[in-house]
GROMACS .gro file of C-alpha atoms in nm:
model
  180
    1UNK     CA    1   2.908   9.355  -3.498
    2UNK     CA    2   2.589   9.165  -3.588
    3UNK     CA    3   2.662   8.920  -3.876
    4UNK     CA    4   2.483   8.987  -4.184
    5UNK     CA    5   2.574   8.769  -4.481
    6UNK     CA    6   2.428   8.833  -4.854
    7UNK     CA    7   2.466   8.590  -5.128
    8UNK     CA    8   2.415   8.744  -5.504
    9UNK     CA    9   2.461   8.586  -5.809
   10UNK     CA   10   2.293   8.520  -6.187
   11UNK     CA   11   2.003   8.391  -6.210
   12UNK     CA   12   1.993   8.023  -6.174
   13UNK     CA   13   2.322   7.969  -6.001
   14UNK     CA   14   2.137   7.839  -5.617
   15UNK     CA   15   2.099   8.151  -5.441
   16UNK     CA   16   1.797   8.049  -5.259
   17UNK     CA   17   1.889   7.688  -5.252
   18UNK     CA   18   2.179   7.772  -5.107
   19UNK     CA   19   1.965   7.994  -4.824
   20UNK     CA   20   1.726   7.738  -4.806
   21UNK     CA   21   1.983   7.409  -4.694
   22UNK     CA   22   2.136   7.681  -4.430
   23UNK     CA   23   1.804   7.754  -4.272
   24UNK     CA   24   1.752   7.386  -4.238
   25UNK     CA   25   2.045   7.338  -4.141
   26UNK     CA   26   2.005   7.570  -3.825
   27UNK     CA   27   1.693   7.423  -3.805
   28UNK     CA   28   1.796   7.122  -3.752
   29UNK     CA   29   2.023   7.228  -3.443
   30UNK     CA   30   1.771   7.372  -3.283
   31UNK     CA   31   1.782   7.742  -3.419
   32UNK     CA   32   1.498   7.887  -3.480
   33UNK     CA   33   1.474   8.034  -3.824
   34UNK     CA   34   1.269   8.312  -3.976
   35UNK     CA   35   1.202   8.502  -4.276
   36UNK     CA   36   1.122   8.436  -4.606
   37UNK     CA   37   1.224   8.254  -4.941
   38UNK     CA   38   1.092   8.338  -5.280
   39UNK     CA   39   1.133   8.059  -5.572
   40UNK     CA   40   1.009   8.060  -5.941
   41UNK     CA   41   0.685   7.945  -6.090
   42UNK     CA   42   0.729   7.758  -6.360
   43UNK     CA   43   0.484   7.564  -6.609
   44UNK     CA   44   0.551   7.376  -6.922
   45UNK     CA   45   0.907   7.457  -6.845
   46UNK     CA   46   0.851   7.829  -6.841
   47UNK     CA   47   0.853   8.086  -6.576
   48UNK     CA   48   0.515   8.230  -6.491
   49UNK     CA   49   0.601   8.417  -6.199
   50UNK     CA   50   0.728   8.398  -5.824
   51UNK     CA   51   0.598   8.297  -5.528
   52UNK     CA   52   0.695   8.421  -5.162
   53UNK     CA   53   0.668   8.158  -4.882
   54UNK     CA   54   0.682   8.258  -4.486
   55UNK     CA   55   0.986   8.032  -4.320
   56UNK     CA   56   0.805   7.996  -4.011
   57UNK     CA   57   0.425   7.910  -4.130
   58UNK     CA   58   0.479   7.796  -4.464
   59UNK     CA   59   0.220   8.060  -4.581
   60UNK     CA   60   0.254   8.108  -4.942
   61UNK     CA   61   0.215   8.412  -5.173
   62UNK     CA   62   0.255   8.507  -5.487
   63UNK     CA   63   0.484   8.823  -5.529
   64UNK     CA   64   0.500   8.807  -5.947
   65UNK     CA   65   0.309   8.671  -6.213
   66UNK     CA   66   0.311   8.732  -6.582
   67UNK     CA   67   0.059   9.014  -6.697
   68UNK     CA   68  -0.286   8.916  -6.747
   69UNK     CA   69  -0.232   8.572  -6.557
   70UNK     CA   70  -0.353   8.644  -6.237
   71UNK     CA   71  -0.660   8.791  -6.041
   72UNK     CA   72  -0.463   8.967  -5.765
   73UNK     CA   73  -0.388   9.382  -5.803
   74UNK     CA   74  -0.040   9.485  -5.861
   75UNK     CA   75   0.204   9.693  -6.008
   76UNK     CA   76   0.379   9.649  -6.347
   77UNK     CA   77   0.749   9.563  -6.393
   78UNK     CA   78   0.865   9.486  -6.734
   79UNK     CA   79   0.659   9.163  -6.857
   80UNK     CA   80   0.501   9.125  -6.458
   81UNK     CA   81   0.269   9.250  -6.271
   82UNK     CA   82   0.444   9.271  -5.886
   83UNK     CA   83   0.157   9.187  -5.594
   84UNK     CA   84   0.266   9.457  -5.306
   85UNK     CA   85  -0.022   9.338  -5.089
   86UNK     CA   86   0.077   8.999  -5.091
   87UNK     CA   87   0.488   9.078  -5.022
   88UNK     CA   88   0.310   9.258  -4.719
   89UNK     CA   89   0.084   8.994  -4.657
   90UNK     CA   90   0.324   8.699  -4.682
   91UNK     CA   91   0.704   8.831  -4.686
   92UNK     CA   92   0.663   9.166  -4.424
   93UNK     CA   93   0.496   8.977  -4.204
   94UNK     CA   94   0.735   8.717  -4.176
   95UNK     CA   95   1.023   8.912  -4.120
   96UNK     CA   96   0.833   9.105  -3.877
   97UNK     CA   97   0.743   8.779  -3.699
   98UNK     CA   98   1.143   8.680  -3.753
   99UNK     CA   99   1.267   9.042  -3.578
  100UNK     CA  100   1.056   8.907  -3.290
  101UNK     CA  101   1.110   8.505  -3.256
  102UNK     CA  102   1.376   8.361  -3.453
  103UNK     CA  103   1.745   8.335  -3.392
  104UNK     CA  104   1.850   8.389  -3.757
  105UNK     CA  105   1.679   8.601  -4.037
  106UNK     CA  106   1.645   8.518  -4.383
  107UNK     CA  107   1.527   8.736  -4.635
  108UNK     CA  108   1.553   8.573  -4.997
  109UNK     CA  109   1.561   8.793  -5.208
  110UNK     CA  110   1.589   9.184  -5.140
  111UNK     CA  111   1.569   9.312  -5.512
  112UNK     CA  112   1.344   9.500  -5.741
  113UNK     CA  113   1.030   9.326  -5.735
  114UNK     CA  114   1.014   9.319  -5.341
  115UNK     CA  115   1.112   9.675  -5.337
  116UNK     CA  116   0.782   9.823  -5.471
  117UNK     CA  117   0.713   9.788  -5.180
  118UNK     CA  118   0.751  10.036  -4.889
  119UNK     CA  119   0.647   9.799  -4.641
  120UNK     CA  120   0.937   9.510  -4.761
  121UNK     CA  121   1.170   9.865  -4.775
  122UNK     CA  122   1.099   9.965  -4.458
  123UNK     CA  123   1.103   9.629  -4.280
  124UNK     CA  124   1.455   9.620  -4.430
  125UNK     CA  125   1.529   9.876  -4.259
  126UNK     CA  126   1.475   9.759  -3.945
  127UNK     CA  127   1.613   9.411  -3.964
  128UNK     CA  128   1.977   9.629  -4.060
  129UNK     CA  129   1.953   9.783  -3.740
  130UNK     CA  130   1.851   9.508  -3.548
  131UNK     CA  131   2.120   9.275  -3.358
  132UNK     CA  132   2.025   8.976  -3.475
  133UNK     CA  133   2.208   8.754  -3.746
  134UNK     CA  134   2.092   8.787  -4.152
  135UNK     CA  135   2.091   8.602  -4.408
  136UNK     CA  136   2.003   8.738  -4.718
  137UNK     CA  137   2.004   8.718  -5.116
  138UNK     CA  138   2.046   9.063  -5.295
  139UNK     CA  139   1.945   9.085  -5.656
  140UNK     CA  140   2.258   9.127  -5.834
  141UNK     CA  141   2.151   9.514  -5.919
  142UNK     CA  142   2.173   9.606  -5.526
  143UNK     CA  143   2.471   9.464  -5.461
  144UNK     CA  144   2.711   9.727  -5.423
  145UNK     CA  145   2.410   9.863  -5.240
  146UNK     CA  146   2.479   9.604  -4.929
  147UNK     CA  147   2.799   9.526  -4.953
  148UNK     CA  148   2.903   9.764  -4.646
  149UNK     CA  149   2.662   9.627  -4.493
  150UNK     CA  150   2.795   9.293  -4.455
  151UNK     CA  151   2.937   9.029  -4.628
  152UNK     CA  152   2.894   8.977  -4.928
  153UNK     CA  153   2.921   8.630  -5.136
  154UNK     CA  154   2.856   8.652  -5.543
  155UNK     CA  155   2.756   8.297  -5.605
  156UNK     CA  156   2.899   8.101  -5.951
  157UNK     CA  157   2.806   7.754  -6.028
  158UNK     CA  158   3.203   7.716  -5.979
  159UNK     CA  159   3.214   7.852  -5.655
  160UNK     CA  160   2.861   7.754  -5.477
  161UNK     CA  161   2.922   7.446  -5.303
  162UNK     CA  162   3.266   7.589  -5.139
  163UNK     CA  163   3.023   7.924  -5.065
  164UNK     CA  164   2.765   7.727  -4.905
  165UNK     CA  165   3.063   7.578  -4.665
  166UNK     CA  166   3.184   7.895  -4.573
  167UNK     CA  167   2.868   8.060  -4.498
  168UNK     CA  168   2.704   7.772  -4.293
  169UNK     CA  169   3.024   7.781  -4.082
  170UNK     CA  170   2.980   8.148  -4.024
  171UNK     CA  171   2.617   8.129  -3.946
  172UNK     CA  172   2.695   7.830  -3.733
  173UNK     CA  173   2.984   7.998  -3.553
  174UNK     CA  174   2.740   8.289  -3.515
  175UNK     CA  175   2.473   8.159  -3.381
  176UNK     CA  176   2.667   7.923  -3.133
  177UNK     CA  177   2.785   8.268  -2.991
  178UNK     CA  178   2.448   8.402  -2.945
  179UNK     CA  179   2.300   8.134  -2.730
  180UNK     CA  180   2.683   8.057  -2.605
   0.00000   0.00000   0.00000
C-alpha cells in the first residue's frame, strides 16, 4: 500500500513546520517534492489571514483573510472570508502539477477553509487514489475522517521533534523504495 502520512494537531504546535523541514529534506536528496503549504498572516502580532504557497513554483495565494481586508471574492467562514478561486488557482493546481511530477505529495492543510472548495475536494480525491506517497496535515476536525486512510500522527509540542523523526524515516524509507 501507498504510504500516506497525516500529521494533526492544535494550532500552533509545527504542523506545517514539521511538513515543511520533510519536504526539504527530500529535497535535498534529490526527491522531487510537490504540493502545497499554507502558513498564517500575521501583522502587529495578529493573524490576518492565510496564505497558500505552490511547493514547486513558489506561487503564492491567499486562501483567508479577515472580512473586509481584502479585494479578492470569497466565501464567509466565521470572522474570514475563504478565497476558493485562489485555493484553485494556487493550491489545486499544485497538487495537480504534484499527481503528475513529483515523487512525494504534500498537501498542508486539508481542513475547512480549503474544503469550500470542490476543486481542493475533488483533487483530494484523486491524490487518495493515486500510488504515489502523501504527506499531509488534517485540521484536527477531519481527523477521524483520514485516519483509515493512513497514518495518522497528532502532533504535541511534547511529542513533535520525536514525530518529525519518525515520519522523515518513513517518507525516507518510502521513497528509497520507489526509485529502489
Amino acid at each position: 500500500m501507498t504510504l500516506r502520512i497525516f500529521v494533526t494537531g492544535p494550532a500552533g504546535v509545527g504542523k506545517t513546520t514539521l511538513v515543511e523541514r520533510i519536504a526539504k529534506e527530500a529535497d535535498r536528496w534529490g526527491y522531487i517534492v510537490g504540493g502545497m503549504i499554507t502558513r498564517e498572516v500575521r501583522r502587529d502580532g495578529r493573524r490576518i489571514g492565510f496564505k497558500i504557497t505552490a511547493l514547486d513554483t513558489g506561487e503564492e495565494g491567499t486562501l483567508a483573510s479577515i472580512r473586509g481586508t481584502s479585494h479578492l471574492p470569497g466565501v464567509p467562514f466565521g470572522k474570514y472570508v475563504v478565497h476558493v478561486d485562489e485555493i484553485e488557482r494556487v493550491g489545486v493546481s499544485a497538487i495537480r502539477r504534484a499527481l503528475v511530477e513529483a515523487d512525494l505529495i504534500v498537501i498542508d492543510e486539508i481542513g475547512p477553509m480549503e474544503y469550500k472548495s470542490d476543486e481542493f475536494i475533488r483533487v483530494v480525491g484523486e491524490v487518495l487514489k493515486f500510488e504515489k506517497p502523501l504527506l499531509a496535515v488534517v485540521h484536527r476536525k477531519f481527523a477521524d475522517r483520514f485516519r483509515p486512510l493512513g497514518k495518522l500522527h497528532t502532533l504535541s509540542v511534547e511529542n513533535r521533534n520525536r514525530a518529525f523523526a519518525e515520519v522523515l524515516d518513513e517518507v525516507m524509507k518510502e521513497l528509497k523504495g520507489v526509485r529502489g
